[in-house]
Coordinates of C-alpha atoms in Angstrom, one line a residue:
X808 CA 30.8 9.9 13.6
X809 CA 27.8 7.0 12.2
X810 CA 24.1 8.4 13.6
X811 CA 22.8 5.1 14.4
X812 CA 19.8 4.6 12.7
X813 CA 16.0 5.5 13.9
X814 CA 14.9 2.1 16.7
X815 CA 12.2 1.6 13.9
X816 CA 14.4 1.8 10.8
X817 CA 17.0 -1.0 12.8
X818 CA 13.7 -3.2 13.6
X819 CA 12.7 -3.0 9.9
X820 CA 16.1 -4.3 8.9
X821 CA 16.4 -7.0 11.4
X822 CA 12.8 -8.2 10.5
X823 CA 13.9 -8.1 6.6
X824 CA 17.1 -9.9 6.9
X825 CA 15.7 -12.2 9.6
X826 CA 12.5 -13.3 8.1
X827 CA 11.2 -11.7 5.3
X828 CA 14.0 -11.6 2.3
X829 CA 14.9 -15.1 3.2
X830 CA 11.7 -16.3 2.9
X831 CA 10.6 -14.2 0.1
X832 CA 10.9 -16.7 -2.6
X833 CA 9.1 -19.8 -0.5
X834 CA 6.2 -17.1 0.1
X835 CA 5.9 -15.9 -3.3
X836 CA 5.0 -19.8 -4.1
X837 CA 3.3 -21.0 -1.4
X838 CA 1.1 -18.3 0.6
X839 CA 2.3 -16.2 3.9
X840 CA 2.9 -17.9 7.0
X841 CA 1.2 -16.7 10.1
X842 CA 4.8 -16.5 11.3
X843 CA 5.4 -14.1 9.0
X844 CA 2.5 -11.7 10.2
X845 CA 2.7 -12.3 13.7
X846 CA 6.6 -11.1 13.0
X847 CA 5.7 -7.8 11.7
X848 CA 2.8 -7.2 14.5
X849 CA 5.6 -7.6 17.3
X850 CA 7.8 -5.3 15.3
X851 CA 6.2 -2.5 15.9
X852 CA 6.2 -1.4 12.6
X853 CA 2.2 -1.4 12.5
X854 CA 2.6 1.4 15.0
X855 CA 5.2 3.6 12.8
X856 CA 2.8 6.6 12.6
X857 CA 0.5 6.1 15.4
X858 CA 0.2 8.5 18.3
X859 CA 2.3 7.6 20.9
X860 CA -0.1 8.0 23.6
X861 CA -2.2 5.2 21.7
X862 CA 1.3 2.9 21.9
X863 CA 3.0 4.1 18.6
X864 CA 5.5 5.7 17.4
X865 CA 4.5 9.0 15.5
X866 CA 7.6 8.8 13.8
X867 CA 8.9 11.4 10.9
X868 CA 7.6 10.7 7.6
X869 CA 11.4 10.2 6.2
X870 CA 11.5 7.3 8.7
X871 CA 8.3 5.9 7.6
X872 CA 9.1 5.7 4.4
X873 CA 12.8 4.0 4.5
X874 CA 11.1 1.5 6.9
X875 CA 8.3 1.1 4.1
X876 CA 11.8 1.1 1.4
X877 CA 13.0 -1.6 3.4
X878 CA 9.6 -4.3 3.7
X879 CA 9.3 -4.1 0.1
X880 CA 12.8 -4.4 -0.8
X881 CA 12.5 -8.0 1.2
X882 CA 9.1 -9.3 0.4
X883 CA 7.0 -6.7 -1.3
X884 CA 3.6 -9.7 -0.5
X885 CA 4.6 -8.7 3.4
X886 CA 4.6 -5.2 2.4
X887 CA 1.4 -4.7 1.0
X888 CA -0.6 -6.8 3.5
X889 CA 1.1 -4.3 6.3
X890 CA 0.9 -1.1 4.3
X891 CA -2.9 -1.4 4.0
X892 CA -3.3 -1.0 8.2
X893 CA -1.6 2.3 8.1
X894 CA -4.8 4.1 6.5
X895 CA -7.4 2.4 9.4
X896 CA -4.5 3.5 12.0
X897 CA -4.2 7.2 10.4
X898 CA -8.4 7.2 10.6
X899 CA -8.9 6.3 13.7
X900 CA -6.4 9.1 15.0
X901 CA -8.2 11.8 13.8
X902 CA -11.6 10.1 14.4
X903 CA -14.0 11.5 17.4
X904 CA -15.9 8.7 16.8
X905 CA -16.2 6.1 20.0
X906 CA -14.2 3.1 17.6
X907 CA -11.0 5.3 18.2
X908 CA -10.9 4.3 21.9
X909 CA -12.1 1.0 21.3
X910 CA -9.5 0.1 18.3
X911 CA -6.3 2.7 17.8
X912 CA -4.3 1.0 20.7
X913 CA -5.0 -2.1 19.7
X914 CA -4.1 -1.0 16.0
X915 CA -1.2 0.9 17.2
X916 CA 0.3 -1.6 19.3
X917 CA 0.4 -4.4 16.6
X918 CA -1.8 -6.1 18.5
X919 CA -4.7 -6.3 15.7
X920 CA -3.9 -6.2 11.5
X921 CA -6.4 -4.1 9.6
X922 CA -7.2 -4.2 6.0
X923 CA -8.9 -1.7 4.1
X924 CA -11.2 -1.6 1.4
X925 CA -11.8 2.0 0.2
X926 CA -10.8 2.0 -2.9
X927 CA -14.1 1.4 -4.8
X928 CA -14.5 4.9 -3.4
X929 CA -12.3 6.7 -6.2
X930 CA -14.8 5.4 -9.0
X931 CA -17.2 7.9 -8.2
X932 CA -20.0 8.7 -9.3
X933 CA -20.3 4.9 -9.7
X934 CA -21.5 3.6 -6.5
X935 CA -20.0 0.2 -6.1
X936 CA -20.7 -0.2 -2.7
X937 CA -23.9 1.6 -1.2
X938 CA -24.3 2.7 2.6
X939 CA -28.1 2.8 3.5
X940 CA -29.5 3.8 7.2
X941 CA -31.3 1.0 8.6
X942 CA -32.0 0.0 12.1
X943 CA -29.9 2.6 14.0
X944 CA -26.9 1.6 12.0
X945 CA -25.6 1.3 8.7
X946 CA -26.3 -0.9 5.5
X947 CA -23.9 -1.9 3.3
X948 CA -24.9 -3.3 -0.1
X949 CA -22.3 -4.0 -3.8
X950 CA -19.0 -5.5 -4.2
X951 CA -15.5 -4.3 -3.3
X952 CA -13.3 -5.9 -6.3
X953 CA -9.6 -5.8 -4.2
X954 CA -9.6 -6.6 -0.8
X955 CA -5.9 -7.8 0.7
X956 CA -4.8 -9.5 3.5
X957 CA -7.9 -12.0 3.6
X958 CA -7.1 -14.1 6.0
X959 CA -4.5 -12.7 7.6
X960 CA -5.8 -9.7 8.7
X961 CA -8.1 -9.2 12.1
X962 CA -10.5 -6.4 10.9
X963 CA -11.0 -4.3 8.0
X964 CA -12.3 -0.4 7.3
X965 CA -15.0 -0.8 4.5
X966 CA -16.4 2.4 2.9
X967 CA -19.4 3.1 1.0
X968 CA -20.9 5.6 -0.3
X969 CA -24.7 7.1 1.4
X970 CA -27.7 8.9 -0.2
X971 CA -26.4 12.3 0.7
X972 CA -23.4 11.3 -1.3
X973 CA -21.1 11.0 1.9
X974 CA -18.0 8.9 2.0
X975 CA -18.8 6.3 5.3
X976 CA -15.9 4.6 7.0
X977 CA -17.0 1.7 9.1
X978 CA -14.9 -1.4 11.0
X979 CA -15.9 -4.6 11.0
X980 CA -14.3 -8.3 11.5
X981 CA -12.0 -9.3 8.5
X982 CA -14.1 -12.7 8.3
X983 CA -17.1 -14.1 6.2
X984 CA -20.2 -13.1 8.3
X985 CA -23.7 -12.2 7.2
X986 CA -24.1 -10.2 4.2
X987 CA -19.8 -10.2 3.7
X988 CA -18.6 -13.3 1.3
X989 CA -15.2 -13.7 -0.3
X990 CA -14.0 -14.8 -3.2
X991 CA -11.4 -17.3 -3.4
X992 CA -8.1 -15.8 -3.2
X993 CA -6.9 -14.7 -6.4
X994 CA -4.4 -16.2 -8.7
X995 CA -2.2 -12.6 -9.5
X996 CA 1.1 -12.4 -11.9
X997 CA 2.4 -10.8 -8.8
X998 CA 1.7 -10.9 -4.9
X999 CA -0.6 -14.0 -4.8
X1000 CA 0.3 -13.9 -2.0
X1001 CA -1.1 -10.9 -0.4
X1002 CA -4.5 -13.5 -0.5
X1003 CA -6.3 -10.4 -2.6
X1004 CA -10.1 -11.8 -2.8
X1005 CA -13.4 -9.9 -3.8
X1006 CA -16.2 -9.3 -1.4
X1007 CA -19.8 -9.1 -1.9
X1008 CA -21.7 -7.0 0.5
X1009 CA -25.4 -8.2 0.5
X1010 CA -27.1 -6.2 3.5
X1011 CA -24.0 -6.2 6.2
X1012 CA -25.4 -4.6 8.5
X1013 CA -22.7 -2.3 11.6
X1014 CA -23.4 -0.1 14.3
X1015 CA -23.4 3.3 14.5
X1016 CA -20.1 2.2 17.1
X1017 CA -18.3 1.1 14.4
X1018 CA -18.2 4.4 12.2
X1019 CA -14.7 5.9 12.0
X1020 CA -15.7 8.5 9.5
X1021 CA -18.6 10.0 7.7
X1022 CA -18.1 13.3 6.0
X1023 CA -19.4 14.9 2.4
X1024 CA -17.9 12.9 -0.5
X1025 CA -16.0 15.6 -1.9
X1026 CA -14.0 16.7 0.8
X1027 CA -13.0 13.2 1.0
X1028 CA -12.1 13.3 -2.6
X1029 CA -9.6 16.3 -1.9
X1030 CA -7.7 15.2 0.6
X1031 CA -7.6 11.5 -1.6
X1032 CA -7.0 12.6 -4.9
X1033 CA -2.9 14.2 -4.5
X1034 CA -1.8 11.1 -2.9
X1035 CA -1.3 8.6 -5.3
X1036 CA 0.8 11.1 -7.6
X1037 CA 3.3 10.8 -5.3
X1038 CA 6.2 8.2 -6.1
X1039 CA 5.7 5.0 -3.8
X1040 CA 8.7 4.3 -1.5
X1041 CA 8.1 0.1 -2.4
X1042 CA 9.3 1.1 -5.6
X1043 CA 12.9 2.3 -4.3
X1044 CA 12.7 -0.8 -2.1
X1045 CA 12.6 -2.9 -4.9
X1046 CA 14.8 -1.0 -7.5
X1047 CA 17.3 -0.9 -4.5
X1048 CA 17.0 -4.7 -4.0
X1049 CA 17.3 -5.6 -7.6
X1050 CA 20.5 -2.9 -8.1
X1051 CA 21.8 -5.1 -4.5
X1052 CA 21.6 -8.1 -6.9
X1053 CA 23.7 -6.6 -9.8
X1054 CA 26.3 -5.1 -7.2
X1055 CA 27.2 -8.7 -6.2
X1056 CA 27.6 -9.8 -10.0
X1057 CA 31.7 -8.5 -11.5
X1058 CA 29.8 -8.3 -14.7
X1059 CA 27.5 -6.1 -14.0
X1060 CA 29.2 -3.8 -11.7
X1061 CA 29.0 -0.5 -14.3
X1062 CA 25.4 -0.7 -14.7
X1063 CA 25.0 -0.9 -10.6
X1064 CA 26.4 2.0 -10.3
X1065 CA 24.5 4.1 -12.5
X1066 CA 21.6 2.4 -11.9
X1067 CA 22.5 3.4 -8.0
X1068 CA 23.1 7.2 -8.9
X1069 CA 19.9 7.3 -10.7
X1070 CA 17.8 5.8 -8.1
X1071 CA 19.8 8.4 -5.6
X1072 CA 18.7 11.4 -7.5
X1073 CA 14.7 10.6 -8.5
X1074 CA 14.4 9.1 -4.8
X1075 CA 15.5 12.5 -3.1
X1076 CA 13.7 14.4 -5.6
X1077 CA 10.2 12.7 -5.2
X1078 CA 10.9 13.0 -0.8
X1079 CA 11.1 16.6 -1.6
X1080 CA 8.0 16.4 -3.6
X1081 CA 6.1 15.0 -1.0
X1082 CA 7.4 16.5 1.6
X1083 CA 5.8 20.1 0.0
X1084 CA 3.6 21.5 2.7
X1085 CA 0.6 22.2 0.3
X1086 CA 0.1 18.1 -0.9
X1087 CA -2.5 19.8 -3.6
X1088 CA 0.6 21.6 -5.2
X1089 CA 3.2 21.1 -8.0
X1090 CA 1.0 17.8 -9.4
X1091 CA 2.3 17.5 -13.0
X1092 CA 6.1 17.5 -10.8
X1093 CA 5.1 14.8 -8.8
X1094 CA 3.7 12.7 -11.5
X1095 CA 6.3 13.1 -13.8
X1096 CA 8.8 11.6 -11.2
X1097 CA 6.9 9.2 -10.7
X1098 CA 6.9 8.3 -14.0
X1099 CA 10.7 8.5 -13.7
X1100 CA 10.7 6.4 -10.3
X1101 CA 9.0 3.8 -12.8
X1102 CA 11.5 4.0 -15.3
X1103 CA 14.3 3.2 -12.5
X1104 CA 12.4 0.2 -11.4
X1105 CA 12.0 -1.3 -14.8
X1106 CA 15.8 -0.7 -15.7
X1107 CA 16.6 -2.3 -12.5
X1108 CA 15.1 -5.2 -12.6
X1109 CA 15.5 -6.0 -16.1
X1110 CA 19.0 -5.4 -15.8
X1111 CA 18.5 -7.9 -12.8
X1112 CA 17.2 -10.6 -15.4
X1113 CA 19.5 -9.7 -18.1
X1114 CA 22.4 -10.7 -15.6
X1115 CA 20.8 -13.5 -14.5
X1116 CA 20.3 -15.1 -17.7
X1117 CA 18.5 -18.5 -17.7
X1118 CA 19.0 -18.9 -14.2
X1119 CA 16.8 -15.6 -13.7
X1120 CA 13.7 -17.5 -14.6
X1121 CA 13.8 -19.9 -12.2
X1122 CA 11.0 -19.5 -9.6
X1123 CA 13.7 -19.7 -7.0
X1124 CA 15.9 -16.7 -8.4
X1125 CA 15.0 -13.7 -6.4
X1126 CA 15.2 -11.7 -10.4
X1127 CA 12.2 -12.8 -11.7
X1128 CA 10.1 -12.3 -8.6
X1129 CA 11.1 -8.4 -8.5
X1130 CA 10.4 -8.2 -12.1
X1131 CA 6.7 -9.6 -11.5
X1132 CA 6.9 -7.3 -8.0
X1133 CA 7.8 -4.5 -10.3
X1134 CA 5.1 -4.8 -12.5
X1135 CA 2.8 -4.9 -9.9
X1136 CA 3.8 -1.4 -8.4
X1137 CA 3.4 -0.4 -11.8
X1138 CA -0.1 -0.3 -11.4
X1139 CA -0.8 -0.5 -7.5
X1140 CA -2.6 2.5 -6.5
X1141 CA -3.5 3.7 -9.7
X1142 CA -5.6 6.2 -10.1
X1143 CA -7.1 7.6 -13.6
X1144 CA -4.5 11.0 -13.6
X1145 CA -1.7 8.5 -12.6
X1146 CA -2.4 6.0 -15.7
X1147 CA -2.4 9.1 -18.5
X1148 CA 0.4 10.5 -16.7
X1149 CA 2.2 7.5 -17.0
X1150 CA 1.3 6.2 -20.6
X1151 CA 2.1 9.9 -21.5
X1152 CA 5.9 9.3 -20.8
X1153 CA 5.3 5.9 -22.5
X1154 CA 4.0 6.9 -25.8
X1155 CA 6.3 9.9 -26.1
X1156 CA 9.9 9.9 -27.7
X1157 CA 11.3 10.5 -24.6
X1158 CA 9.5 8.2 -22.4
X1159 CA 11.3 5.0 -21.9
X1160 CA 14.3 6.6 -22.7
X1161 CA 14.1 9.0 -20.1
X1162 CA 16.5 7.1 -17.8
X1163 CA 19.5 8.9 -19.6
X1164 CA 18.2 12.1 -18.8

């Protein structure tokens, strides 16, 4: 007997089919539609994880990760603007702070998008964005070079870094305001159309109300530093997609297939990975199936081109934009560990030939 599939995985595919692969190509050009956004928010796919008392979902992590498999596989630009409001909504549910009642329903229930810009955070002991105390509240002073969704997103979790060398969450409207300013979107090889943009932070000043999170630096670091080493589930969304591509071409029909069974086997083996109850555990594992997860992706959607031919390079041929979506994953999230991991398989004898293994 067919188990239907989780409510959430069925919205996911109805919103990709629907919506977001058939637009994929059109957004890729021109820029996401609001139509595109306000789609995912009634979704409920911003809620995926949330508690459910707060309107979400808390659904299993296998289920948030094919419905992550399955945005990316259709617009990976979509995916990344959506994927960055699940780190706000996982804050603010373990928060005690008073921003948890005023923001995780509204988070949870896809009734607000939230960006995040955190990531300065990992260059420590740099200090690109300082947190000072001033006037019952919080200063915040430097630049955060990546910041997605601008634009398109309703609010945003900005952390800096304070004297006592804590790690300071705080929310605050995704919009220019006094001491926040943009940059003008940037102009990427890949995902333009997330609208990534700089921000300088000259003295923006929020209230103790809007603090989500304040704790030692280092135990932030802990809990931060495992994640990334884990293979992302965009880049089985896109290898899948790309593979989908070669499955509808006769000529290419053998390489599909073991293209598929490779996929198959580093996808189940990286779920287990991460799926190990002790996230600090079994590192050099994880990264080196990343690594192979990579090597996947970059088979795929070369193969995808190859096929293609001419026709691939085409702005309108869905090829070339996973090749350019690929690349992108290739460095999304990277962390220092991830990068030597991952030029380590490169430069070695068996590193881009480690797809026959």
């Amino acid at each position: 007997m067919t188990v239907p599939p989780h409510p959430l995985v069925a919205a996911a595919r109805e919103l990709a089919a629907g919506v977001l692969a058939p637009r994929a190509e059109e957004v890729d050009r021109h820029g996401m539609p609001a139509s595109s956004v306000e789609a995912v928010k009634r979704s409920g796919l911003l809620g995926v994880a949330a508690p459910v008392e707060a309107g979400g979902s808390a659904a299993p992590a296998a289920v948030v990760r094919e419905t992550a498999e399955i945005l990316a596989g259709a617009c990976c630009s979509t995916w990344f603007v959506q994927t960055q409001h699940h780190t706000p909504v996982a804050t603010l549910a373990k928060s005690g702070l008073p921003v948890r009642e005023r923001l995780l329903g509204p988070l949870a229930r896809g009734e607000l998008l939230s960006g995040v810009a955190y990531a300065q955070l990992r260059a420590h002991p740099r200090v690109p964005v300082r947190v000072t105390r001033e006037r019952g509240g919080w200063r915040f002073d430097g630049t955060v070079p990546w910041y997605t969704g601008w634009g398109l997103n309703d609010v945003m979790l900005l952390a800096g870094v304070t004297r006592d060398d804590e790690a300071l969450f705080a929310f605050t409207e995704a919009r220019e305001q006094p001491g926040l300013r943009p940059s003008p979107p940037m102009r990427l090889a890949a995902l333009t159309a997330s609208r990534t943009v700089s921000l300088e932070l000259d003295g923006l000043w929020l209230p103790d109300e809007a603090v989500a999170l304040r704790t030692p630096y280092e135990s932030w670091a802990v809990t931060d530093r495992p994640k990334n080493t884990n293979a992302s589930p965009a880049v089985f969304g896109v290898t899948a997609t790309a593979i989908g591509l070669l499955e509808a071409d006769p000529s290419a029909g053998e390489t599909a297939d073991i293209l598929r069974a490779r996929l198959d086997e580093v996808r189940r083996r990286a779920y287990e990975l991460a799926d190990h109850p002790v996230p600090t555990e079994r590192i050099e594992e994880r990264l080196e199936c990343k690594t192979r997860a990579y090597d996947v992706m970059r088979a795929a959607t070369t193969a995808a081109v190859v096929a293609g031919g001419g026709r691939a390079m085409d702005l309108s041929s869905p090829a070339q934009r996973l090749a350019r979506e690929g690349m992108f994953l290739l460095v999304q999230g990277q962390t220092a560990q991830v990068r030597a991991a991952h030029l380590g398989s490169l430069g070695s004898l068996g590193g881009p030939g480690a797809l026959s293994r």
